[in-house]
């Protein structure tokens, strides 16, 4: 084992993935800051634009976040009139509003721009293969 802690950490899958996660968060948050929204908020709107009326539980699962974290995101989006919340007994569903739909093309542009920028900096990596490998590992660890 190396005496250099950085070499040890660089060879650790867990550390490398967490470091990449933090770097990607920073990268995407800066891009979405330009439209006055966080990446997480944009993802919720993007999902609801495709599948409106999602249950809180389903959204949290899709986004791989805890329900309390999702509640904060939804509450913020609702306060900006991008979504509405419907309660049916204990089940809560989230719906995108017309105002939320208006920002979807801009969100799509930022998603596309950040993907292109990431593909450029990830050369010579096969970006699509990398995503497939990460998804495969994630599914194996579940």
mmCIF file with all atom_site columns, C-alpha atoms in Angstrom:
data_model
loop_
_atom_site.group_PDB
_atom_site.id
_atom_site.type_symbol
_atom_site.label_atom_id
_atom_site.label_alt_id
_atom_site.label_comp_id
_atom_site.label_asym_id
_atom_site.label_entity_id
_atom_site.label_seq_id
_atom_site.pdbx_PDB_ins_code
_atom_site.Cartn_x
_atom_site.Cartn_y
_atom_site.Cartn_z
_atom_site.occupancy
_atom_site.B_iso_or_equiv
_atom_site.pdbx_formal_charge
_atom_site.auth_seq_id
_atom_site.auth_comp_id
_atom_site.auth_asym_id
_atom_site.auth_atom_id
_atom_site.pdbx_PDB_model_num
ATOM 1   C CA . UNK A 1 1   ? 0.000   0.000  0.000   1.00 0.00 ? 1   UNK A CA 1
ATOM 2   C CA . UNK A 1 2   ? 1.236   3.437  -0.931  1.00 0.00 ? 2   UNK A CA 1
ATOM 3   C CA . UNK A 1 3   ? 2.376   5.911  1.688   1.00 0.00 ? 3   UNK A CA 1
ATOM 4   C CA . UNK A 1 4   ? 0.818   8.742  -0.323  1.00 0.00 ? 4   UNK A CA 1
ATOM 5   C CA . UNK A 1 5   ? -2.777  9.113  0.856   1.00 0.00 ? 5   UNK A CA 1
ATOM 6   C CA . UNK A 1 6   ? -3.828  10.845 -2.374  1.00 0.00 ? 6   UNK A CA 1
ATOM 7   C CA . UNK A 1 7   ? -2.654  7.838  -4.410  1.00 0.00 ? 7   UNK A CA 1
ATOM 8   C CA . UNK A 1 8   ? -4.628  5.526  -2.123  1.00 0.00 ? 8   UNK A CA 1
ATOM 9   C CA . UNK A 1 9   ? -7.749  7.652  -2.425  1.00 0.00 ? 9   UNK A CA 1
ATOM 10  C CA . UNK A 1 10  ? -7.358  8.034  -6.198  1.00 0.00 ? 10  UNK A CA 1
ATOM 11  C CA . UNK A 1 11  ? -7.384  4.229  -6.471  1.00 0.00 ? 11  UNK A CA 1
ATOM 12  C CA . UNK A 1 12  ? -10.563 3.937  -4.389  1.00 0.00 ? 12  UNK A CA 1
ATOM 13  C CA . UNK A 1 13  ? -13.770 3.618  -6.428  1.00 0.00 ? 13  UNK A CA 1
ATOM 14  C CA . UNK A 1 14  ? -15.923 5.058  -3.638  1.00 0.00 ? 14  UNK A CA 1
ATOM 15  C CA . UNK A 1 15  ? -13.743 8.138  -3.216  1.00 0.00 ? 15  UNK A CA 1
ATOM 16  C CA . UNK A 1 16  ? -13.390 8.672  -6.978  1.00 0.00 ? 16  UNK A CA 1
ATOM 17  C CA . UNK A 1 17  ? -17.149 8.451  -7.566  1.00 0.00 ? 17  UNK A CA 1
ATOM 18  C CA . UNK A 1 18  ? -17.922 10.796 -4.646  1.00 0.00 ? 18  UNK A CA 1
ATOM 19  C CA . UNK A 1 19  ? -15.346 13.286 -5.910  1.00 0.00 ? 19  UNK A CA 1
ATOM 20  C CA . UNK A 1 20  ? -16.871 13.101 -9.403  1.00 0.00 ? 20  UNK A CA 1
ATOM 21  C CA . UNK A 1 21  ? -20.342 13.561 -7.875  1.00 0.00 ? 21  UNK A CA 1
ATOM 22  C CA . UNK A 1 22  ? -19.255 16.736 -6.087  1.00 0.00 ? 22  UNK A CA 1
ATOM 23  C CA . UNK A 1 23  ? -17.535 18.076 -9.198  1.00 0.00 ? 23  UNK A CA 1
ATOM 24  C CA . UNK A 1 24  ? -20.592 17.351 -11.368 1.00 0.00 ? 24  UNK A CA 1
ATOM 25  C CA . UNK A 1 25  ? -22.853 19.024 -8.808  1.00 0.00 ? 25  UNK A CA 1
ATOM 26  C CA . UNK A 1 26  ? -20.712 22.146 -8.892  1.00 0.00 ? 26  UNK A CA 1
ATOM 27  C CA . UNK A 1 27  ? -20.502 22.063 -12.693 1.00 0.00 ? 27  UNK A CA 1
ATOM 28  C CA . UNK A 1 28  ? -24.271 21.717 -13.198 1.00 0.00 ? 28  UNK A CA 1
ATOM 29  C CA . UNK A 1 29  ? -25.252 24.099 -10.406 1.00 0.00 ? 29  UNK A CA 1
ATOM 30  C CA . UNK A 1 30  ? -23.149 26.844 -12.031 1.00 0.00 ? 30  UNK A CA 1
ATOM 31  C CA . UNK A 1 31  ? -24.828 26.222 -15.387 1.00 0.00 ? 31  UNK A CA 1
ATOM 32  C CA . UNK A 1 32  ? -28.337 26.289 -13.932 1.00 0.00 ? 32  UNK A CA 1
ATOM 33  C CA . UNK A 1 33  ? -27.611 29.329 -11.782 1.00 0.00 ? 33  UNK A CA 1
ATOM 34  C CA . UNK A 1 34  ? -27.716 31.301 -15.042 1.00 0.00 ? 34  UNK A CA 1
ATOM 35  C CA . UNK A 1 35  ? -31.471 30.602 -15.241 1.00 0.00 ? 35  UNK A CA 1
ATOM 36  C CA . UNK A 1 36  ? -32.039 31.167 -11.520 1.00 0.00 ? 36  UNK A CA 1
ATOM 37  C CA . UNK A 1 37  ? -32.645 27.561 -10.643 1.00 0.00 ? 37  UNK A CA 1
ATOM 38  C CA . UNK A 1 38  ? -30.742 24.623 -9.223  1.00 0.00 ? 38  UNK A CA 1
ATOM 39  C CA . UNK A 1 39  ? -30.102 21.446 -11.190 1.00 0.00 ? 39  UNK A CA 1
ATOM 40  C CA . UNK A 1 40  ? -32.357 19.484 -8.825  1.00 0.00 ? 40  UNK A CA 1
ATOM 41  C CA . UNK A 1 41  ? -35.283 21.838 -9.415  1.00 0.00 ? 41  UNK A CA 1
ATOM 42  C CA . UNK A 1 42  ? -34.770 21.616 -13.170 1.00 0.00 ? 42  UNK A CA 1
ATOM 43  C CA . UNK A 1 43  ? -34.747 17.811 -13.026 1.00 0.00 ? 43  UNK A CA 1
ATOM 44  C CA . UNK A 1 44  ? -38.083 17.755 -11.189 1.00 0.00 ? 44  UNK A CA 1
ATOM 45  C CA . UNK A 1 45  ? -39.638 20.046 -13.795 1.00 0.00 ? 45  UNK A CA 1
ATOM 46  C CA . UNK A 1 46  ? -38.134 17.992 -16.619 1.00 0.00 ? 46  UNK A CA 1
ATOM 47  C CA . UNK A 1 47  ? -39.597 14.776 -15.176 1.00 0.00 ? 47  UNK A CA 1
ATOM 48  C CA . UNK A 1 48  ? -43.021 16.325 -14.578 1.00 0.00 ? 48  UNK A CA 1
ATOM 49  C CA . UNK A 1 49  ? -43.074 17.716 -18.098 1.00 0.00 ? 49  UNK A CA 1
ATOM 50  C CA . UNK A 1 50  ? -42.743 14.128 -19.346 1.00 0.00 ? 50  UNK A CA 1
ATOM 51  C CA . UNK A 1 51  ? -44.884 12.406 -16.690 1.00 0.00 ? 51  UNK A CA 1
ATOM 52  C CA . UNK A 1 52  ? -47.108 14.913 -14.935 1.00 0.00 ? 52  UNK A CA 1
ATOM 53  C CA . UNK A 1 53  ? -48.792 14.032 -11.649 1.00 0.00 ? 53  UNK A CA 1
ATOM 54  C CA . UNK A 1 54  ? -45.993 11.941 -10.168 1.00 0.00 ? 54  UNK A CA 1
ATOM 55  C CA . UNK A 1 55  ? -46.301 10.812 -6.574  1.00 0.00 ? 55  UNK A CA 1
ATOM 56  C CA . UNK A 1 56  ? -43.740 12.232 -4.140  1.00 0.00 ? 56  UNK A CA 1
ATOM 57  C CA . UNK A 1 57  ? -42.463 8.730  -3.433  1.00 0.00 ? 57  UNK A CA 1
ATOM 58  C CA . UNK A 1 58  ? -41.910 8.009  -7.133  1.00 0.00 ? 58  UNK A CA 1
ATOM 59  C CA . UNK A 1 59  ? -40.113 11.310 -7.715  1.00 0.00 ? 59  UNK A CA 1
ATOM 60  C CA . UNK A 1 60  ? -37.828 10.708 -4.734  1.00 0.00 ? 60  UNK A CA 1
ATOM 61  C CA . UNK A 1 61  ? -36.984 7.234  -6.082  1.00 0.00 ? 61  UNK A CA 1
ATOM 62  C CA . UNK A 1 62  ? -36.296 8.526  -9.588  1.00 0.00 ? 62  UNK A CA 1
ATOM 63  C CA . UNK A 1 63  ? -34.019 11.265 -8.236  1.00 0.00 ? 63  UNK A CA 1
ATOM 64  C CA . UNK A 1 64  ? -32.369 8.959  -5.652  1.00 0.00 ? 64  UNK A CA 1
ATOM 65  C CA . UNK A 1 65  ? -33.033 11.425 -2.830  1.00 0.00 ? 65  UNK A CA 1
ATOM 66  C CA . UNK A 1 66  ? -34.738 11.212 0.535   1.00 0.00 ? 66  UNK A CA 1
ATOM 67  C CA . UNK A 1 67  ? -38.389 12.330 0.714   1.00 0.00 ? 67  UNK A CA 1
ATOM 68  C CA . UNK A 1 68  ? -37.584 15.289 3.031   1.00 0.00 ? 68  UNK A CA 1
ATOM 69  C CA . UNK A 1 69  ? -35.086 16.591 0.458   1.00 0.00 ? 69  UNK A CA 1
ATOM 70  C CA . UNK A 1 70  ? -37.718 16.277 -2.248  1.00 0.00 ? 70  UNK A CA 1
ATOM 71  C CA . UNK A 1 71  ? -40.237 18.119 -0.074  1.00 0.00 ? 71  UNK A CA 1
ATOM 72  C CA . UNK A 1 72  ? -37.875 21.105 0.131   1.00 0.00 ? 72  UNK A CA 1
ATOM 73  C CA . UNK A 1 73  ? -37.459 21.125 -3.643  1.00 0.00 ? 73  UNK A CA 1
ATOM 74  C CA . UNK A 1 74  ? -41.195 20.810 -4.315  1.00 0.00 ? 74  UNK A CA 1
ATOM 75  C CA . UNK A 1 75  ? -42.052 23.507 -1.776  1.00 0.00 ? 75  UNK A CA 1
ATOM 76  C CA . UNK A 1 76  ? -39.596 25.900 -3.433  1.00 0.00 ? 76  UNK A CA 1
ATOM 77  C CA . UNK A 1 77  ? -40.956 25.112 -6.911  1.00 0.00 ? 77  UNK A CA 1
ATOM 78  C CA . UNK A 1 78  ? -44.529 25.579 -5.654  1.00 0.00 ? 78  UNK A CA 1
ATOM 79  C CA . UNK A 1 79  ? -43.630 28.940 -4.101  1.00 0.00 ? 79  UNK A CA 1
ATOM 80  C CA . UNK A 1 80  ? -42.433 30.043 -7.551  1.00 0.00 ? 80  UNK A CA 1
ATOM 81  C CA . UNK A 1 81  ? -45.634 28.702 -9.167  1.00 0.00 ? 81  UNK A CA 1
ATOM 82  C CA . UNK A 1 82  ? -43.767 26.091 -11.245 1.00 0.00 ? 82  UNK A CA 1
ATOM 83  C CA . UNK A 1 83  ? -45.694 23.174 -9.691  1.00 0.00 ? 83  UNK A CA 1
ATOM 84  C CA . UNK A 1 84  ? -48.848 22.471 -7.739  1.00 0.00 ? 84  UNK A CA 1
ATOM 85  C CA . UNK A 1 85  ? -49.399 19.790 -5.125  1.00 0.00 ? 85  UNK A CA 1
ATOM 86  C CA . UNK A 1 86  ? -52.493 17.620 -4.941  1.00 0.00 ? 86  UNK A CA 1
ATOM 87  C CA . UNK A 1 87  ? -53.375 15.505 -1.919  1.00 0.00 ? 87  UNK A CA 1
ATOM 88  C CA . UNK A 1 88  ? -55.570 12.433 -2.099  1.00 0.00 ? 88  UNK A CA 1
ATOM 89  C CA . UNK A 1 89  ? -55.626 11.030 1.413   1.00 0.00 ? 89  UNK A CA 1
ATOM 90  C CA . UNK A 1 90  ? -52.022 10.287 2.288   1.00 0.00 ? 90  UNK A CA 1
ATOM 91  C CA . UNK A 1 91  ? -50.858 10.368 -1.315  1.00 0.00 ? 91  UNK A CA 1
ATOM 92  C CA . UNK A 1 92  ? -49.366 13.585 -2.638  1.00 0.00 ? 92  UNK A CA 1
ATOM 93  C CA . UNK A 1 93  ? -48.913 14.193 -6.343  1.00 0.00 ? 93  UNK A CA 1
ATOM 94  C CA . UNK A 1 94  ? -47.006 16.960 -8.061  1.00 0.00 ? 94  UNK A CA 1
ATOM 95  C CA . UNK A 1 95  ? -48.129 18.662 -11.250 1.00 0.00 ? 95  UNK A CA 1
ATOM 96  C CA . UNK A 1 96  ? -46.211 21.065 -13.440 1.00 0.00 ? 96  UNK A CA 1
ATOM 97  C CA . UNK A 1 97  ? -47.991 24.373 -14.053 1.00 0.00 ? 97  UNK A CA 1
ATOM 98  C CA . UNK A 1 98  ? -48.172 26.384 -17.260 1.00 0.00 ? 98  UNK A CA 1
ATOM 99  C CA . UNK A 1 99  ? -45.453 28.622 -15.819 1.00 0.00 ? 99  UNK A CA 1
ATOM 100 C CA . UNK A 1 100 ? -43.309 25.533 -15.224 1.00 0.00 ? 100 UNK A CA 1
ATOM 101 C CA . UNK A 1 101 ? -43.847 24.370 -18.790 1.00 0.00 ? 101 UNK A CA 1
ATOM 102 C CA . UNK A 1 102 ? -42.748 27.775 -20.090 1.00 0.00 ? 102 UNK A CA 1
ATOM 103 C CA . UNK A 1 103 ? -39.251 27.267 -18.682 1.00 0.00 ? 103 UNK A CA 1
ATOM 104 C CA . UNK A 1 104 ? -38.829 23.698 -20.026 1.00 0.00 ? 104 UNK A CA 1
ATOM 105 C CA . UNK A 1 105 ? -37.217 24.779 -23.344 1.00 0.00 ? 105 UNK A CA 1
ATOM 106 C CA . UNK A 1 106 ? -34.630 26.799 -21.403 1.00 0.00 ? 106 UNK A CA 1
ATOM 107 C CA . UNK A 1 107 ? -33.985 23.850 -19.069 1.00 0.00 ? 107 UNK A CA 1
ATOM 108 C CA . UNK A 1 108 ? -33.533 21.633 -22.136 1.00 0.00 ? 108 UNK A CA 1
ATOM 109 C CA . UNK A 1 109 ? -30.987 24.059 -23.563 1.00 0.00 ? 109 UNK A CA 1
ATOM 110 C CA . UNK A 1 110 ? -28.979 24.066 -20.329 1.00 0.00 ? 110 UNK A CA 1
ATOM 111 C CA . UNK A 1 111 ? -29.121 20.241 -20.091 1.00 0.00 ? 111 UNK A CA 1
ATOM 112 C CA . UNK A 1 112 ? -27.875 20.003 -23.678 1.00 0.00 ? 112 UNK A CA 1
ATOM 113 C CA . UNK A 1 113 ? -25.159 22.615 -23.127 1.00 0.00 ? 113 UNK A CA 1
ATOM 114 C CA . UNK A 1 114 ? -23.832 20.954 -19.967 1.00 0.00 ? 114 UNK A CA 1
ATOM 115 C CA . UNK A 1 115 ? -23.889 17.512 -21.615 1.00 0.00 ? 115 UNK A CA 1
ATOM 116 C CA . UNK A 1 116 ? -21.923 18.861 -24.587 1.00 0.00 ? 116 UNK A CA 1
ATOM 117 C CA . UNK A 1 117 ? -19.396 20.571 -22.322 1.00 0.00 ? 117 UNK A CA 1
ATOM 118 C CA . UNK A 1 118 ? -18.976 17.432 -20.242 1.00 0.00 ? 118 UNK A CA 1
ATOM 119 C CA . UNK A 1 119 ? -18.514 15.306 -23.362 1.00 0.00 ? 119 UNK A CA 1
ATOM 120 C CA . UNK A 1 120 ? -15.799 17.698 -24.551 1.00 0.00 ? 120 UNK A CA 1
ATOM 121 C CA . UNK A 1 121 ? -13.862 17.570 -21.290 1.00 0.00 ? 121 UNK A CA 1
ATOM 122 C CA . UNK A 1 122 ? -14.280 13.812 -20.927 1.00 0.00 ? 122 UNK A CA 1
ATOM 123 C CA . UNK A 1 123 ? -12.352 13.064 -24.127 1.00 0.00 ? 123 UNK A CA 1
ATOM 124 C CA . UNK A 1 124 ? -10.877 10.517 -24.917 1.00 0.00 ? 124 UNK A CA 1
ATOM 125 C CA . UNK A 1 125 ? -13.426 8.690  -22.746 1.00 0.00 ? 125 UNK A CA 1
ATOM 126 C CA . UNK A 1 126 ? -16.357 7.007  -24.465 1.00 0.00 ? 126 UNK A CA 1
ATOM 127 C CA . UNK A 1 127 ? -18.985 9.083  -22.644 1.00 0.00 ? 127 UNK A CA 1
ATOM 128 C CA . UNK A 1 128 ? -21.973 6.856  -23.450 1.00 0.00 ? 128 UNK A CA 1
ATOM 129 C CA . UNK A 1 129 ? -20.063 3.724  -22.468 1.00 0.00 ? 129 UNK A CA 1
ATOM 130 C CA . UNK A 1 130 ? -19.014 5.401  -19.213 1.00 0.00 ? 130 UNK A CA 1
ATOM 131 C CA . UNK A 1 131 ? -22.658 6.155  -18.379 1.00 0.00 ? 131 UNK A CA 1
ATOM 132 C CA . UNK A 1 132 ? -23.632 2.562  -19.199 1.00 0.00 ? 132 UNK A CA 1
ATOM 133 C CA . UNK A 1 133 ? -20.880 1.227  -16.925 1.00 0.00 ? 133 UNK A CA 1
ATOM 134 C CA . UNK A 1 134 ? -21.860 3.528  -14.055 1.00 0.00 ? 134 UNK A CA 1
ATOM 135 C CA . UNK A 1 135 ? -25.539 2.543  -14.412 1.00 0.00 ? 135 UNK A CA 1
ATOM 136 C CA . UNK A 1 136 ? -24.580 -1.141 -14.492 1.00 0.00 ? 136 UNK A CA 1
ATOM 137 C CA . UNK A 1 137 ? -22.506 -0.828 -11.323 1.00 0.00 ? 137 UNK A CA 1
ATOM 138 C CA . UNK A 1 138 ? -25.287 1.103  -9.602  1.00 0.00 ? 138 UNK A CA 1
ATOM 139 C CA . UNK A 1 139 ? -27.849 -1.579 -10.456 1.00 0.00 ? 139 UNK A CA 1
ATOM 140 C CA . UNK A 1 140 ? -25.529 -4.345 -9.260  1.00 0.00 ? 140 UNK A CA 1
ATOM 141 C CA . UNK A 1 141 ? -25.016 -2.624 -5.907  1.00 0.00 ? 141 UNK A CA 1
ATOM 142 C CA . UNK A 1 142 ? -28.749 -2.084 -5.245  1.00 0.00 ? 142 UNK A CA 1
#
